[in-house]
Amino acid sequence: MAKTFSMDDITILHEDNSVLVVVKPQNIPSQGDKSGDADMLTLLKQYVKDKYNKPGNAYLGLVHRLDRPTGGVMVFAKNSKAAERLSKQIVGGEMTKQYLTAVLNCPKEKKGSLVNYLKKNALTNTVYVATVGDHNAKRAELSYEVLENYSDVVSLVKVQLGTGRSHQIRVQFSTIGCPVFGDARYGGDVLAKGHNLALWAYRLEFNHPVSKERMVFVAYPPEKEPWTRFNVAKYVENFSDSDDCEQDGVPLYVNPVTSENLQ
């Protein structure tokens, strides 16, 4: 039976007049879909409405999404001006998102980039690698670094997306023989039946839409298989890999606590 989510399942990392930054649990939609299940946007709108006693519908802007089986950090805009400015940061590359994933096997190259052209089959909701020039095929690019390997069975990998295609990380790693742990759709459940997808949006950086302050948010993945095989904390709070690492005093917001100044 599918879990019914509530605000009790959502961790709030930061909230002010312009933004609401939260940790999305796995297996909840970012916004309402045909399933009719509880979703992040609806729950958070109700939270804002209740907290501030707002009449009518509370405004909350969805500026980016995470796939339903993926968990991690998300930012929502609390007014239209903040939504506009955050959206511009996404387009301009000022907002950066990094993922942790555990994949079966180990990529041959410990550090590299993957470039493919992807197409989506709307009937089966699956994505596959197409050829250059294929009708409706979209270029997909990511860079990655293997952080740890567990007995050549499963590897912890950090991923930076260059594009934001549907199922991109899952399909591109499956294509090189390293499907995401627990991913039944793309061959990653051979050793991991019944486990959640091991894909986690662990780090989000952006400039505050009003103060322009650079903000860094990180969230640990669940303390479950396969994450417990690795020293995840070593990488999650490693501030040296920030896009803005020269600013040593930038606050780092970590669930469930805030590291005021990570040097």
Short mmCIF file of C-alpha atoms in Angstrom, two decimals:
data_model
loop_
_atom_site.label_atom_id
_atom_site.label_comp_id
_atom_site.label_asym_id
_atom_site.label_seq_id
_atom_site.Cartn_x
_atom_site.Cartn_y
_atom_site.Cartn_z
CA MET A 1 0.00 0.00 0.00
CA ALA A 2 1.42 3.40 -1.00
CA LYS A 3 2.38 5.77 1.80
CA THR A 4 0.26 8.87 2.30
CA PHE A 5 2.54 11.83 2.94
CA SER A 6 1.96 14.81 5.23
CA MET A 7 3.97 17.82 6.46
CA ASP A 8 5.38 15.56 9.17
CA ASP A 9 7.44 13.89 6.44
CA ILE A 10 8.90 17.14 5.07
CA THR A 11 11.96 18.79 6.62
CA ILE A 12 12.16 22.59 6.29
CA LEU A 13 15.76 23.77 5.92
CA HIS A 14 15.07 27.49 5.57
CA GLU A 15 12.15 29.86 5.29
CA ASP A 16 11.90 33.62 4.86
CA ASN A 17 9.62 36.06 3.05
CA SER A 18 10.91 35.01 -0.37
CA VAL A 19 11.88 31.34 -0.34
CA LEU A 20 10.98 28.05 1.27
CA VAL A 21 13.70 25.39 1.09
CA VAL A 22 12.74 21.84 2.03
CA VAL A 23 13.82 18.23 1.82
CA LYS A 24 11.50 16.26 -0.46
CA PRO A 25 10.94 12.66 0.66
CA GLN A 26 11.20 9.95 -1.96
CA ASN A 27 8.06 8.70 -3.71
CA ILE A 28 6.00 11.88 -3.41
CA PRO A 29 5.25 13.94 -6.56
CA SER A 30 6.68 17.46 -6.77
CA GLN A 31 3.24 18.64 -7.88
CA GLY A 32 -0.19 17.12 -8.40
CA ASP A 33 -0.50 14.46 -11.08
CA LYS A 34 -3.06 11.98 -12.37
CA SER A 35 -2.41 9.65 -9.42
CA GLY A 36 -4.22 12.06 -7.12
CA ASP A 37 -1.67 11.34 -4.37
CA ALA A 38 -0.53 14.00 -1.92
CA ASP A 39 2.17 16.16 -3.50
CA MET A 40 4.81 18.64 -2.33
CA LEU A 41 3.30 21.78 -3.81
CA THR A 42 -0.18 21.18 -2.38
CA LEU A 43 1.12 20.26 1.09
CA LEU A 44 3.43 23.27 1.25
CA LYS A 45 0.74 25.68 0.02
CA GLN A 46 -1.49 24.48 2.84
CA TYR A 47 1.39 24.84 5.29
CA VAL A 48 1.93 28.49 4.25
CA LYS A 49 -1.82 29.19 4.34
CA ASP A 50 -2.15 27.74 7.86
CA LYS A 51 1.03 29.26 9.29
CA TYR A 52 0.26 32.80 8.15
CA ASN A 53 -3.55 32.61 8.30
CA LYS A 54 -3.84 33.53 4.64
CA PRO A 55 -7.34 33.79 3.21
CA GLY A 56 -8.00 31.99 -0.06
CA ASN A 57 -5.19 30.20 -1.88
CA ALA A 58 -1.64 30.83 -0.70
CA TYR A 59 0.92 31.57 -3.42
CA LEU A 60 3.86 29.20 -3.76
CA GLY A 61 5.91 28.98 -6.93
CA LEU A 62 7.29 25.67 -8.17
CA VAL A 63 10.52 26.72 -9.90
CA HIS A 64 12.05 23.26 -10.39
CA ARG A 65 11.04 19.63 -9.93
CA LEU A 66 12.37 16.30 -8.76
CA ASP A 67 11.04 13.04 -10.18
CA ARG A 68 8.69 11.21 -7.84
CA PRO A 69 11.17 8.47 -6.77
CA THR A 70 13.96 11.02 -6.22
CA GLY A 71 14.33 12.82 -2.90
CA GLY A 72 16.41 15.77 -1.76
CA VAL A 73 16.60 19.56 -1.61
CA MET A 74 14.01 21.75 -3.33
CA VAL A 75 13.36 25.49 -3.24
CA PHE A 76 9.92 27.06 -3.64
CA ALA A 77 9.22 30.76 -4.20
CA LYS A 78 6.88 32.53 -1.81
CA ASN A 79 6.03 35.34 -4.21
CA SER A 80 5.99 35.91 -7.96
CA LYS A 81 9.06 38.17 -8.00
CA ALA A 82 11.13 35.53 -6.21
CA ALA A 83 9.84 32.89 -8.64
CA GLU A 84 10.89 35.02 -11.60
CA ARG A 85 14.38 35.65 -10.23
CA LEU A 86 14.98 32.02 -9.26
CA SER A 87 13.80 30.87 -12.69
CA LYS A 88 16.27 33.25 -14.33
CA GLN A 89 19.05 31.73 -12.21
CA ILE A 90 18.15 28.28 -13.48
CA VAL A 91 18.26 29.46 -17.10
CA GLY A 92 21.51 31.35 -16.51
CA GLY A 93 23.21 28.51 -14.68
CA GLU A 94 23.49 30.42 -11.38
CA MET A 95 21.43 27.82 -9.55
CA THR A 96 23.32 24.53 -9.30
CA LYS A 97 22.04 21.14 -8.23
CA GLN A 98 24.23 18.18 -7.35
CA TYR A 99 23.11 14.60 -6.86
CA LEU A 100 24.42 11.54 -5.11
CA THR A 101 23.61 8.19 -6.63
CA ALA A 102 24.62 4.62 -5.94
CA VAL A 103 25.03 2.63 -9.15
CA LEU A 104 25.63 -1.03 -9.77
CA ASN A 105 29.18 -1.92 -10.82
CA CYS A 106 31.70 0.90 -11.30
CA PRO A 107 32.10 3.26 -14.27
CA LYS A 108 35.33 2.56 -16.18
CA GLU A 109 36.32 6.20 -15.91
CA LYS A 110 36.40 7.48 -12.33
CA LYS A 111 35.62 10.99 -13.48
CA GLY A 112 34.04 12.09 -16.73
CA SER A 113 31.06 13.29 -18.72
CA LEU A 114 28.20 11.49 -20.41
CA VAL A 115 26.48 12.88 -23.49
CA ASN A 116 23.51 11.20 -25.16
CA TYR A 117 20.38 12.06 -27.11
CA LEU A 118 17.26 10.94 -25.28
CA LYS A 119 13.66 10.33 -26.31
CA LYS A 120 10.67 9.67 -24.12
CA ASN A 121 7.99 7.08 -24.75
CA ALA A 122 4.91 8.74 -23.29
CA LEU A 123 2.90 5.50 -23.35
CA THR A 124 5.34 3.61 -21.11
CA ASN A 125 6.82 6.68 -19.36
CA THR A 126 10.31 5.45 -20.19
CA VAL A 127 13.26 7.24 -21.75
CA TYR A 128 15.75 5.69 -24.14
CA VAL A 129 18.92 6.67 -25.97
CA ALA A 130 18.27 7.78 -29.54
CA THR A 131 20.56 8.89 -32.36
CA VAL A 132 21.64 12.42 -33.18
CA GLY A 133 19.00 14.08 -35.33
CA ASP A 134 16.26 11.63 -34.37
CA HIS A 135 12.92 13.45 -34.27
CA ASN A 136 12.28 14.95 -30.80
CA ALA A 137 15.52 13.53 -29.36
CA LYS A 138 17.02 15.94 -26.83
CA ARG A 139 20.68 16.30 -25.95
CA ALA A 140 21.49 15.20 -22.40
CA GLU A 141 24.77 15.95 -20.66
CA LEU A 142 26.10 15.34 -17.17
CA SER A 143 29.44 15.16 -15.40
CA TYR A 144 30.24 12.69 -12.64
CA GLU A 145 32.86 11.58 -10.16
CA VAL A 146 33.10 8.16 -8.49
CA LEU A 147 33.54 8.85 -4.76
CA GLU A 148 33.67 5.31 -3.35
CA ASN A 149 33.33 1.76 -4.58
CA TYR A 150 32.01 -1.13 -2.50
CA SER A 151 33.59 -4.43 -3.61
CA ASP A 152 32.98 -3.55 -7.28
CA VAL A 153 29.30 -4.28 -6.62
CA VAL A 154 27.98 -0.77 -6.02
CA SER A 155 29.57 2.67 -6.36
CA LEU A 156 28.81 6.05 -4.80
CA VAL A 157 28.82 8.72 -7.50
CA LYS A 158 28.44 12.50 -7.43
CA VAL A 159 26.57 13.92 -10.43
CA GLN A 160 26.29 17.45 -11.82
CA LEU A 161 23.64 17.88 -14.50
CA GLY A 162 24.40 19.93 -17.58
CA THR A 163 20.82 19.51 -18.81
CA GLY A 164 17.60 18.60 -17.04
CA ARG A 165 16.04 15.78 -19.05
CA SER A 166 13.45 13.37 -17.69
CA HIS A 167 15.06 10.27 -16.11
CA GLN A 168 18.41 11.54 -17.39
CA ILE A 169 20.74 10.23 -14.68
CA ARG A 170 19.00 6.86 -14.60
CA VAL A 171 19.10 6.32 -18.35
CA GLN A 172 22.62 7.59 -18.95
CA PHE A 173 24.20 5.44 -16.25
CA SER A 174 22.18 2.41 -17.31
CA THR A 175 23.56 2.91 -20.82
CA ILE A 176 27.16 2.46 -19.58
CA GLY A 177 26.26 -0.69 -17.64
CA CYS A 178 25.87 1.04 -14.27
CA PRO A 179 22.13 1.33 -13.57
CA VAL A 180 21.03 3.14 -10.43
CA PHE A 181 20.61 0.85 -7.42
CA GLY A 182 16.94 -0.04 -6.97
CA ASP A 183 15.86 1.20 -10.40
CA ALA A 184 13.46 -1.48 -11.67
CA ARG A 185 12.66 0.54 -14.78
CA TYR A 186 16.22 0.66 -16.09
CA GLY A 187 17.77 -2.54 -14.79
CA GLY A 188 19.04 -1.48 -11.38
CA ASP A 189 17.02 -3.85 -9.23
CA VAL A 190 19.03 -7.00 -9.95
CA LEU A 191 20.62 -6.82 -6.49
CA ALA A 192 18.19 -4.40 -4.95
CA LYS A 193 14.59 -5.55 -5.31
CA GLY A 194 12.25 -3.71 -2.98
CA HIS A 195 14.67 -0.83 -2.29
CA ASN A 196 14.02 2.81 -3.06
CA LEU A 197 15.80 4.36 -6.00
CA ALA A 198 19.30 5.38 -4.86
CA LEU A 199 19.18 8.87 -6.35
CA TRP A 200 19.28 11.90 -4.07
CA ALA A 201 19.45 15.65 -4.79
CA TYR A 202 21.84 16.38 -1.94
CA ARG A 203 23.05 19.90 -2.71
CA LEU A 204 21.38 23.08 -3.97
CA GLU A 205 23.04 26.48 -4.41
CA PHE A 206 21.48 29.75 -5.49
CA ASN A 207 21.57 33.48 -4.85
CA HIS A 208 18.81 34.72 -2.57
CA PRO A 209 16.31 36.53 -4.82
CA VAL A 210 16.33 39.67 -2.64
CA SER A 211 19.58 39.87 -0.66
CA LYS A 212 21.65 38.22 -3.46
CA GLU A 213 23.47 36.23 -0.74
CA ARG A 214 24.85 32.93 -2.00
CA MET A 215 23.05 30.13 -0.15
CA VAL A 216 24.12 26.49 0.03
CA PHE A 217 21.74 23.76 1.17
CA VAL A 218 22.60 20.10 1.65
CA ALA A 219 20.56 17.11 2.78
CA TYR A 220 21.69 13.66 3.77
CA PRO A 221 20.11 10.70 1.98
CA PRO A 222 18.15 8.22 4.13
CA GLU A 223 20.15 6.01 6.48
CA LYS A 224 19.22 2.91 4.52
CA GLU A 225 20.74 0.58 1.96
CA PRO A 226 22.78 1.28 -0.08
CA TRP A 227 23.77 4.65 1.43
CA THR A 228 24.94 3.05 4.67
CA ARG A 229 27.73 1.27 2.79
CA PHE A 230 29.51 4.58 2.27
CA ASN A 231 30.94 7.47 4.28
CA VAL A 232 28.29 9.84 2.93
CA ALA A 233 28.93 12.61 5.50
CA LYS A 234 32.46 13.03 4.16
CA TYR A 235 31.05 14.27 0.86
CA VAL A 236 27.80 15.93 1.87
CA GLU A 237 29.45 18.59 4.02
CA ASN A 238 32.54 19.04 1.86
CA PHE A 239 32.34 22.78 1.26
CA SER A 240 35.44 22.84 -0.95
CA ASP A 241 33.41 21.61 -3.93
CA SER A 242 31.10 24.63 -3.83
CA ASP A 243 30.72 26.68 -6.98
CA ASP A 244 31.52 29.67 -4.80
CA CYS A 245 34.21 28.14 -2.61
CA GLU A 246 36.23 31.35 -2.25
CA GLN A 247 33.51 32.69 0.03
CA ASP A 248 34.37 30.62 3.07
CA GLY A 249 31.78 32.39 5.20
CA VAL A 250 28.75 31.35 3.13
CA PRO A 251 26.25 29.64 5.46
CA LEU A 252 25.76 25.95 4.82
CA TYR A 253 22.28 24.73 5.69
CA VAL A 254 22.30 21.05 6.60
CA ASN A 255 19.40 18.93 7.71
CA PRO A 256 18.61 18.81 10.52
CA VAL A 257 21.00 21.56 11.72
CA THR A 258 22.68 24.63 10.24
CA SER A 259 26.45 24.91 10.01
CA GLU A 260 26.88 28.67 10.43
CA ASN A 261 30.29 29.02 8.80
CA LEU A 262 31.96 25.98 7.37
CA GLN A 263 35.61 26.82 6.69
#
